[in-house]
Amino acid sequence: MKIAILGAGRVGTTLGRRFADAGHDVTYAVRDPAAAKYAGLEPKATPAVACADAAIVVLTTPWAAAEAALASAGDLAGKVLIDATNPIGPGMVLTHGTTDSGAEQVARWATGARVVKAFNSIGMEVMANPVFANGRSVLWLCGDDAAAVDAVASLGASIGFEPVRLGPLARARFQEPAALVWITATGTMGREFSWGVLRR
Ligand SMILES: NC(=O)c1ccc[n+]([C@@H]2O[C@H](COP(=O)([O-])OP(=O)(O)OC[C@H]3O[C@@H](n4cnc5c(N)ncnc54)[C@H](OP(=O)(O)O)[C@@H]3O)[C@@H](O)[C@H]2O)c1
């Protein structure tokens, strides 16, 4: 699977490493491939080049940079676009509340892309290793394109997650606030914990 990581920061490089280790063909889409801070990161290309032949694009920029990053990536119509961002503004406030979501805004910006919200509501330490002594971390997912959601569920499972589908993309209105629950809980739990499911 050809994957472009749009935003090679903490989340982007963590997921990129995990996807590459699982056998996927990962390219980092960076604004300035010649920048010294990306010297050790390979393979890399400009967003337009890296995203052009990717089947899956993973958006891992700060929320404030998301619109510009998507614009620089070229036409994403038909591609699976994983939105791992959180629309968090100053003061830890969600800029999109429960009548809209960052993921729906991403879908409006990236016309025709098959947007799936995923990897937003757990920390990068969990992305690095979602397997715990008492089970696998849940990967909450939602999206309007069933095949795209299935592809992201398989991708998540390939790096150790237990995918749990929440339904259409509008469910990101609840999946995004879950990130704030995780972040808030780090105050008492540290960062090495995740969402799990108890079943009867
Ligand atoms: N940190 C976590 O544990 C965590 C967990 C879940 C979700 N998230 C979400 O994931 C997103 C990224 O978080 P992070 O902690 O990884 O941030 P980060 O370490 O600050 O990395 C952000 C990256 O985005 C890049 N970027 C900014 N504008 C860009 C553009 N126009 N085109 C391409 N790349 C661009 C930056 O690259 P340059 O500035 O070098 O160009 C930087 O490498 C955020 O939305 C955050 O809410 C974070």
Coordinates of C-alpha atoms and ligand atoms in Angstrom, one line a residue:
M1 CA 0.0 0.0 0.0
K2 CA 1.4 3.4 -1.0
I3 CA 1.1 5.8 1.9
A4 CA 2.0 9.5 2.1
I5 CA 2.4 11.1 5.5
L6 CA 1.4 14.8 5.3
G7 CA 3.2 16.4 8.3
A8 CA 6.4 14.7 9.4
G9 CA 6.3 15.6 13.1
R10 CA 5.8 13.4 16.2
V11 CA 2.7 11.7 15.0
G12 CA 3.6 11.5 11.3
T13 CA 7.0 10.0 11.9
T14 CA 5.7 7.5 14.5
L15 CA 2.9 6.3 12.2
G16 CA 5.2 6.3 9.2
R17 CA 7.8 4.1 11.0
R18 CA 5.0 1.7 12.1
F19 CA 3.4 1.5 8.6
A20 CA 6.8 1.0 7.0
D21 CA 7.7 -1.8 9.5
A22 CA 4.4 -3.4 8.6
G23 CA 5.5 -3.6 4.9
H24 CA 3.8 -0.5 3.5
D25 CA 5.4 1.9 1.1
V26 CA 5.7 5.1 3.0
T27 CA 6.8 8.6 1.8
Y28 CA 7.0 11.7 4.0
A29 CA 5.4 14.8 2.5
V30 CA 7.3 17.7 3.8
R31 CA 7.3 21.4 2.9
D32 CA 11.1 21.7 2.6
P33 CA 12.7 18.3 1.8
A34 CA 16.1 20.0 1.9
A35 CA 15.6 21.2 5.5
A36 CA 18.3 20.0 7.9
K37 CA 15.8 18.7 10.4
Y38 CA 14.5 16.2 7.8
A39 CA 18.0 15.0 6.8
G40 CA 17.5 11.5 8.4
L41 CA 14.0 11.0 7.2
E42 CA 13.6 8.9 4.0
P43 CA 12.0 8.7 1.6
K44 CA 10.6 12.2 1.5
A45 CA 9.2 14.6 -1.2
T46 CA 7.2 17.7 -1.5
P47 CA 3.5 17.2 -0.6
A48 CA 2.4 17.3 -4.3
V49 CA 4.9 14.7 -5.4
A50 CA 4.5 12.4 -2.3
C51 CA 0.7 12.5 -2.5
A52 CA 0.3 12.1 -6.3
D53 CA 0.7 8.3 -6.4
A54 CA -0.3 7.5 -2.8
A55 CA -3.5 5.4 -2.3
I56 CA -3.6 6.7 1.3
V57 CA -2.7 10.1 2.6
V58 CA -2.4 10.6 6.4
L59 CA -2.9 14.2 7.6
T60 CA -0.8 14.7 10.7
T61 CA -0.2 18.5 10.8
P62 CA -1.3 20.9 13.5
W63 CA -4.9 21.9 13.0
A64 CA -3.9 25.4 12.1
A65 CA -1.8 24.1 9.2
A66 CA -4.3 21.5 7.9
E67 CA -6.0 23.6 5.2
A68 CA -2.7 24.8 3.7
A69 CA -1.1 21.3 3.9
L70 CA -4.1 19.9 2.0
A71 CA -4.0 22.6 -0.6
S72 CA -0.3 21.8 -1.2
A73 CA -1.0 18.1 -1.6
G74 CA -2.8 18.5 -5.0
D75 CA -6.0 16.7 -6.0
L76 CA -6.8 14.1 -3.4
A77 CA -10.1 13.0 -5.1
G78 CA -10.6 9.2 -4.7
K79 CA -7.8 8.8 -2.3
V80 CA -8.3 7.5 1.3
L81 CA -7.5 10.5 3.5
I82 CA -6.9 9.7 7.1
D83 CA -7.5 12.7 9.4
A84 CA -5.4 12.2 12.5
T85 CA -5.6 15.9 13.5
N86 CA -7.5 17.4 16.4
P87 CA -9.2 20.8 15.9
I88 CA -7.9 22.2 19.1
G89 CA -7.4 26.0 19.5
P90 CA -5.9 28.1 22.2
G91 CA -7.0 27.1 25.7
M92 CA -7.6 23.5 24.7
V93 CA -10.9 24.4 23.1
L94 CA -12.3 22.5 20.1
T95 CA -12.8 24.9 17.2
H96 CA -15.4 22.5 15.8
G97 CA -18.0 21.4 18.3
T98 CA -20.7 18.7 18.3
T99 CA -22.6 20.2 15.3
D100 CA -19.6 19.9 13.1
S101 CA -16.1 18.4 13.3
G102 CA -12.6 18.9 12.0
A103 CA -13.0 15.7 9.9
E104 CA -16.0 17.2 8.1
Q105 CA -14.1 20.4 7.5
V106 CA -11.2 18.3 6.1
A107 CA -13.6 16.6 3.8
R108 CA -14.9 20.0 2.6
W109 CA -11.3 21.2 2.0
A110 CA -10.2 18.0 0.2
T111 CA -12.9 17.7 -2.3
G112 CA -13.7 14.1 -3.3
A113 CA -11.2 12.5 -0.8
R114 CA -12.5 9.5 1.1
V115 CA -12.0 10.9 4.6
V116 CA -11.6 8.6 7.6
K117 CA -11.1 9.9 11.1
A118 CA -8.6 7.8 12.9
F119 CA -5.5 7.9 15.2
N120 CA -6.6 11.2 16.7
S121 CA -7.8 10.1 20.2
I122 CA -4.7 8.3 21.5
G123 CA -1.1 9.6 22.0
M124 CA 1.9 8.9 19.8
E125 CA 3.2 6.5 22.5
V126 CA 0.2 4.3 21.8
M127 CA 0.7 4.6 18.1
A128 CA 4.3 3.4 18.6
N129 CA 3.0 0.3 20.5
P130 CA -0.8 -0.3 20.8
V131 CA -0.3 -3.8 22.4
F132 CA -0.8 -3.8 26.2
A133 CA -0.4 -6.7 28.6
N134 CA -4.2 -6.9 28.9
G135 CA -5.2 -6.3 25.3
R136 CA -4.9 -4.2 22.2
S137 CA -5.7 -0.5 22.0
V138 CA -8.9 0.4 20.4
L139 CA -8.7 2.4 17.2
W140 CA -11.8 4.5 16.9
L141 CA -12.8 5.0 13.2
C142 CA -15.5 6.8 11.3
G143 CA -16.1 7.7 7.7
D144 CA -18.7 7.8 4.9
D145 CA -17.0 5.4 2.5
A146 CA -17.2 1.8 3.8
A147 CA -14.3 0.6 1.7
A148 CA -12.1 3.4 2.9
V149 CA -13.0 2.7 6.5
D150 CA -12.2 -1.0 6.0
A151 CA -8.8 -0.1 4.5
V152 CA -8.0 2.1 7.5
A153 CA -9.2 -0.6 9.9
S154 CA -6.9 -3.1 8.2
L155 CA -4.0 -0.7 8.3
G156 CA -4.6 -0.1 12.0
A157 CA -4.9 -3.8 12.6
S158 CA -1.6 -4.3 10.7
I159 CA 0.2 -2.3 13.4
G160 CA -1.5 -3.9 16.3
F161 CA -4.7 -1.9 17.0
E162 CA -8.2 -3.3 17.5
P163 CA -10.4 -1.2 15.1
V164 CA -13.8 -0.1 16.3
R165 CA -16.1 1.5 13.7
L166 CA -18.3 4.4 14.9
G167 CA -20.3 5.0 11.7
P168 CA -20.4 7.9 9.3
L169 CA -17.9 10.8 9.3
A170 CA -20.2 13.0 11.3
R171 CA -19.4 10.7 14.3
A172 CA -16.1 12.5 14.4
R173 CA -18.1 15.1 16.3
F174 CA -17.8 12.7 19.2
Q175 CA -14.5 11.0 18.3
E176 CA -12.6 14.4 18.4
P177 CA -13.7 15.3 21.9
A178 CA -12.5 11.8 22.9
A179 CA -9.0 13.1 22.2
L180 CA -9.5 15.7 24.9
V181 CA -10.6 12.9 27.4
W182 CA -7.3 11.1 26.6
I183 CA -5.2 14.2 26.9
T184 CA -7.0 15.2 30.2
A185 CA -6.4 11.7 31.6
T186 CA -2.7 11.9 31.0
G187 CA -2.7 14.3 34.0
T188 CA -3.3 11.3 36.3
M189 CA -2.4 8.3 34.1
G190 CA 0.7 9.4 32.3
R191 CA 0.9 8.6 28.6
E192 CA 1.2 4.8 28.5
F193 CA -2.5 3.9 28.5
S194 CA -5.3 3.6 25.9
W195 CA -8.9 3.0 25.2
G196 CA -10.0 -0.7 25.6
V197 CA -13.3 -2.5 25.2
L198 CA -15.0 -4.8 27.7
R199 CA -17.5 -7.2 26.2
R200 CA -20.2 -9.6 27.4
Ligands
LIG1 N1 1.2 14.4 19.7 C1 0.3 13.4 19.8 O1 0.5 12.5 20.7 C2 -1.0 13.4 19.0 C3 -1.9 12.3 19.1 C4 -3.0 12.3 18.3 C5 -3.3 13.3 17.4 N2 -2.4 14.4 17.3 C6 -2.7 15.4 16.4 O2 -1.8 15.2 15.3 C7 -1.4 16.4 14.7 C8 0.1 16.6 14.7 O3 0.6 16.5 16.0 P1 2.2 16.4 16.3 O4 2.3 16.3 17.8 O5 2.7 15.3 15.5 O6 2.7 17.8 15.8 P2 4.2 18.2 15.5 O7 5.2 17.3 16.1 O8 4.3 19.7 15.8 O9 4.3 18.0 13.9 C9 3.6 18.7 13.0 C10 4.2 18.6 11.6 O10 3.4 19.2 10.6 C11 4.2 19.8 9.7 N3 3.5 20.8 8.9 C12 3.1 22.0 9.3 N4 2.5 22.7 8.3 C13 2.7 21.9 7.2 C14 2.3 22.0 5.8 N5 1.6 23.1 5.4 N6 2.6 21.0 5.0 C15 3.2 19.9 5.4 N7 3.6 19.7 6.7 C16 3.3 20.7 7.6 C17 5.4 20.3 10.4 O11 6.5 20.4 9.6 P3 7.4 21.7 9.3 O12 6.9 22.8 10.2 O13 8.8 21.3 9.6 O14 7.3 22.0 7.9 C18 5.6 19.2 11.5 O15 6.5 18.3 11.0 C19 -2.1 17.5 15.5 O16 -3.3 17.9 14.8 C20 -2.4 16.8 16.8 O17 -3.6 17.4 17.4 C21 -1.3 14.5 18.1

